[in-house]
XYZ file of C-alpha atoms in Angstrom:
268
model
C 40.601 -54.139 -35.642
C 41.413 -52.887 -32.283
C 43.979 -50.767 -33.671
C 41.710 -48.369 -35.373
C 39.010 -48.410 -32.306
C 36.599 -51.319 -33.572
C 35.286 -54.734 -32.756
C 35.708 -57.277 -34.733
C 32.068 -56.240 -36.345
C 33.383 -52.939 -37.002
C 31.271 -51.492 -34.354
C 32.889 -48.389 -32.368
C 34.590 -50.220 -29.313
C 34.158 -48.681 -25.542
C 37.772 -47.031 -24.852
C 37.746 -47.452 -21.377
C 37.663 -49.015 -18.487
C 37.600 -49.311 -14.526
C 41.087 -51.212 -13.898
C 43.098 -49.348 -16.862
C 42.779 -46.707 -14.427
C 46.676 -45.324 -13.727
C 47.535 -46.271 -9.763
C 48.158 -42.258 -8.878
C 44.108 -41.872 -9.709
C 42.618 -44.666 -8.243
C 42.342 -42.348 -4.998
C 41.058 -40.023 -7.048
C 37.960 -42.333 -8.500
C 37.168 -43.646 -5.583
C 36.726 -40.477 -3.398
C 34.060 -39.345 -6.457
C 32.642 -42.049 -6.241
C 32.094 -41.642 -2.419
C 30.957 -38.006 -3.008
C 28.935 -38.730 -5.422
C 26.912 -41.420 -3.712
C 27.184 -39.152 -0.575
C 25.239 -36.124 -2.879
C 23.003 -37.569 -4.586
C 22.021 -40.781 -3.716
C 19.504 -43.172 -5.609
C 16.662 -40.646 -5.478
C 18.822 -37.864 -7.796
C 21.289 -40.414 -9.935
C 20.876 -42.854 -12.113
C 24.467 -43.581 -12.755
C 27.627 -41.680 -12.553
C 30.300 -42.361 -15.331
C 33.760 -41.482 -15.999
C 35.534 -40.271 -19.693
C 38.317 -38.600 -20.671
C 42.638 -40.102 -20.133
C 41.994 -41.233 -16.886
C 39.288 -44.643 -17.778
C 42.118 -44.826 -21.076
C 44.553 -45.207 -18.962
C 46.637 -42.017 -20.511
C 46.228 -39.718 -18.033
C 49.342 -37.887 -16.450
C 49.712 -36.808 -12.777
C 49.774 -33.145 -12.787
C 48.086 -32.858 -16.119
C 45.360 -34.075 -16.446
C 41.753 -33.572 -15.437
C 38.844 -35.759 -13.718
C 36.087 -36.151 -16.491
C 32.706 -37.217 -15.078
C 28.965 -37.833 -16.246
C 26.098 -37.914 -14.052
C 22.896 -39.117 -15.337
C 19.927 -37.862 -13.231
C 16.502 -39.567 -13.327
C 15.205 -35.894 -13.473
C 16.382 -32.901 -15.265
C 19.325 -31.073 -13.889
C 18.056 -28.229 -11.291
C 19.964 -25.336 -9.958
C 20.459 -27.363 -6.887
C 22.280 -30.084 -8.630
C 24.474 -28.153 -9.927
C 25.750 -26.502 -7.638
C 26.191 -29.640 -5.751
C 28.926 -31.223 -8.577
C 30.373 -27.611 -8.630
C 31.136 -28.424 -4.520
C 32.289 -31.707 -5.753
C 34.614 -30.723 -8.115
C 36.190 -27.957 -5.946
C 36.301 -30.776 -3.459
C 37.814 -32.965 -5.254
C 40.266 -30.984 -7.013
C 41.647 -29.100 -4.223
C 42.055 -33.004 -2.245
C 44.031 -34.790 -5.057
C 47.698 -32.557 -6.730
C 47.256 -35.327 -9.242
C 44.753 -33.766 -10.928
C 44.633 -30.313 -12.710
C 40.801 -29.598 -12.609
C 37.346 -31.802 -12.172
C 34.316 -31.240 -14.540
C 31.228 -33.250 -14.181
C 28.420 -33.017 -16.471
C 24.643 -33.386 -15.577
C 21.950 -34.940 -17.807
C 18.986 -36.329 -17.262
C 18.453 -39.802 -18.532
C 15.179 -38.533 -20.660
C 17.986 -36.659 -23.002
C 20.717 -39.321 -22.656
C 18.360 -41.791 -24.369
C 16.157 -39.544 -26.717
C 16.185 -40.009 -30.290
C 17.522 -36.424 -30.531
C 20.913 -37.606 -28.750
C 20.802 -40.897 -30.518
C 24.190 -39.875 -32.291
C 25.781 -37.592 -29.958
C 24.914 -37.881 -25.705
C 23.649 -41.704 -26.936
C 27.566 -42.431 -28.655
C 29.044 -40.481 -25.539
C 27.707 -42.892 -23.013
C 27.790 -46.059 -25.335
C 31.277 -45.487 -26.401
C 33.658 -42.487 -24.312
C 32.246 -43.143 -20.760
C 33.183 -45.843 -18.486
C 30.149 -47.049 -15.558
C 31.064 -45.805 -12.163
C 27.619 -46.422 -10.024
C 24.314 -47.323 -11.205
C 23.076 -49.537 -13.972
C 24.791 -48.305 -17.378
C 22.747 -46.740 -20.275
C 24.884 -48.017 -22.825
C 22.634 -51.314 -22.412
C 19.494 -49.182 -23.997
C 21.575 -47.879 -26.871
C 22.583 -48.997 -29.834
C 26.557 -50.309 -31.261
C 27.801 -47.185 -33.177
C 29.856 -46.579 -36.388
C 32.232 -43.984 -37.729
C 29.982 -42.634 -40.284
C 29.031 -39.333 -41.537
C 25.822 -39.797 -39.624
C 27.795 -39.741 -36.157
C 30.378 -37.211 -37.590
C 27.153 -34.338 -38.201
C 25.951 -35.487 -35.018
C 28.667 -34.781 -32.273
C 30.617 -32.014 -34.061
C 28.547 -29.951 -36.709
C 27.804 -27.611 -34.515
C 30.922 -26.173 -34.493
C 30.214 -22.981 -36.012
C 27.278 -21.686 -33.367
C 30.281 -23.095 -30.528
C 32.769 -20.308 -32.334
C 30.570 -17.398 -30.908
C 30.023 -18.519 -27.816
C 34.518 -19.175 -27.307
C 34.356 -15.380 -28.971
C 32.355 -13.962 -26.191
C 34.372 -15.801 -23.493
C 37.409 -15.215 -25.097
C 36.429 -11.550 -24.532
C 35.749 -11.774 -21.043
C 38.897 -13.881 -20.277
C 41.052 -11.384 -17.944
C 43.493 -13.780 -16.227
C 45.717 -16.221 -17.132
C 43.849 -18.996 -15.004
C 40.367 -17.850 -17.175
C 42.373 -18.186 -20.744
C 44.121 -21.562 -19.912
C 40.289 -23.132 -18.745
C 39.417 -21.858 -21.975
C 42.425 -22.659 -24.014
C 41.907 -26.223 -23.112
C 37.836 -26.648 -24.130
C 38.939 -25.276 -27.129
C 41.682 -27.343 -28.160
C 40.304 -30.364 -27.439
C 36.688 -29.710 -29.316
C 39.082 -28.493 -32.491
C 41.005 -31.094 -32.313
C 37.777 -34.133 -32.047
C 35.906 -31.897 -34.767
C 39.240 -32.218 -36.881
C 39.083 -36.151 -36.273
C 35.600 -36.973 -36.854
C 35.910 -34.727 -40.063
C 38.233 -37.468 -41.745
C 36.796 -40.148 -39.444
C 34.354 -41.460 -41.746
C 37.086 -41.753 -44.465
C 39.987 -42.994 -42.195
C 37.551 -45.303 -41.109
C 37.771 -45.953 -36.960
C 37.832 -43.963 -33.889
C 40.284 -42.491 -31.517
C 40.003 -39.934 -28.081
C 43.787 -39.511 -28.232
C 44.455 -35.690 -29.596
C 47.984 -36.264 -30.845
C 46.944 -39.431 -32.675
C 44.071 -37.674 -34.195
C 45.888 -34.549 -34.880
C 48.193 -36.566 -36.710
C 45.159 -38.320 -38.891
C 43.717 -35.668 -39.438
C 46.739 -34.669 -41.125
C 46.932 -36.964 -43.557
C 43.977 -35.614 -44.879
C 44.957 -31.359 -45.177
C 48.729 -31.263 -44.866
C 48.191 -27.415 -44.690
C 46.490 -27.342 -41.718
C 48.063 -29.709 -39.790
C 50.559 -27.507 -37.389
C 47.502 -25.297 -36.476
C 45.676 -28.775 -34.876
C 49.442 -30.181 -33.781
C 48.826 -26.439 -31.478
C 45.355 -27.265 -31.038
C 46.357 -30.770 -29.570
C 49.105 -29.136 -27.119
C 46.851 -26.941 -25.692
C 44.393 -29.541 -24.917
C 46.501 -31.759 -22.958
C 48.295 -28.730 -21.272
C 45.957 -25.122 -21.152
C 47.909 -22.060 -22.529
C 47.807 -18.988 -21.764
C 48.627 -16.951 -24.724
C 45.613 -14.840 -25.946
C 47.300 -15.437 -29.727
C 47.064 -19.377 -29.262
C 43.889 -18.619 -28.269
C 43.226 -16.038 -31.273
C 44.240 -18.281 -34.021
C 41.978 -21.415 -32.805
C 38.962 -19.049 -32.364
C 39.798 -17.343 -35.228
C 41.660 -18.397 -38.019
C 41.301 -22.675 -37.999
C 37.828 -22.841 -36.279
C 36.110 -20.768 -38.543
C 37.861 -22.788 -41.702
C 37.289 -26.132 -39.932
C 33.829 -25.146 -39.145
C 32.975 -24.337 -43.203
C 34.607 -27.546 -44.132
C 32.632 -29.640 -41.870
C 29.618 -28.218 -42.846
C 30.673 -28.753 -46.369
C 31.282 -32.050 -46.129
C 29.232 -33.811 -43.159
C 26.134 -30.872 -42.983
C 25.159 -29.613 -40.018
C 24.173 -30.832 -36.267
C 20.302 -31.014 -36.388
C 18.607 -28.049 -34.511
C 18.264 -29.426 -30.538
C 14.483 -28.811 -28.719
């Protein structure tokens, strides 16, 4: 069943891992790692993570981006994060292989709440790959592609669209539209997956491939997310790629989700 994401019990399989890692980022993971350890120690982290191409073993020198989540044994302080923003400036300036670092902070409270059961719970569980520290995924439970986990992590899209509108607005370089061009592709693109995912019936990270299934599903709409897809493995800079994501699909992929899976329940 590997083919379509699952263990043999149909349970959402972990997509990565440590030594699928591409040779040209190994450097890369390892000084985190160091940094990491180096910033915040045992008394700050609980374990550090990595997600995203490079743990598939996708990733492309040049192109793409270092993915990390911290989990703190506290919440996230002011302090904190300005320490991972050193990191990733660090880190990314260091290594030509990469084209940007982000690293997310969460405490382990929100990680493991019932609230995040379905969405930060599935993230660990299932898209991150253990770094340091003992791994969460141990305290969670195995995960399917249901509607359930299809409201969870993406039906919020339509509260997302406003906030992409406001930065959209206040995007005056090139550099500011391709950071945004690429958030924005890639969340249209996994909210256009997990829309059919229940029906198709598995899980995938990879935006072509789930571009393409999504396809399968509305034929009409499926250049729109083959654009959406582009942009998310390589940012553009074109304020009407960015226009007709923010503008045109989003706001019909955000009805139709809500239409068919319901909406994200309300966070505290």
């Amino acid at each position: 069943m590997r083919e379509r994401g699952l263990d043999r019990d149909g349970t959402i399989a972990r997509e990565g891992a440590l030594d699928r890692v591409p040779a040209a980022f190994v450097p890369v993971v390892d000084a985190a790692r160091a940094h990491i350890t180096e910033t915040f120690g045992r008394t700050r982290l609980h374990s550090a993570y990595l997600y995203g191409s490079i743990p598939r073993g996708t990733a492309t020198p040049g192109v793409s981006d270092l993915d990390l989540q911290l989990a703190l044994h506290d919440e996230p302080t002011e302090a904190d994060r300005a320490d991972a923003k050193a990191i990733e400036a660090v880190i990314d300036r260091a290594f030509p292989q990469i084209d940007g670092v982000g690293i997310l902070l969460t405490s382990t409270r929100v990680l493991l709440s019932d609230a995040e059961r379905h969405d930060g719970g599935f993230f660990i569980a299932c898209l991150c790959t253990p770094l340091l520290g003992p791994d969460l995924a141990e305290q969670l439970p195995r995960y399917r592609p249901t509607a359930l986990l299809a409201r969870e992590t993406n039906g919020d899209l339509a509260r997302v669209l406003r906030h992409w509108r406001a930065k959209a607005a206040e995007a005056t370089t090139d550099a500011d539209r391709r950071t945004l061009s690429r958030l924005v592709g890639r969340r249209i693109v996994r909210t256009g997956f997990t829309l059919i995912m229940p029906r198709w019936g598995g899980w995938t990270s990879d935006l072509d491939q789930s571009a393409e299934l999504f396809g399968r599903y509305y034929p009409e709409r499926v250049e729109q997310m083959r654009v959406a897809a582009s942009v998310g493995r390589a940012p553009s800079p074109d304020p009407a790629v960015l226009g007709m994501l923010i503008n045109d699909l989003g706001p019909w992929l955000a009805a139709k989700y809500t239409a068919v899976h319901g909406e994200k329940a309300p966070r505290p």
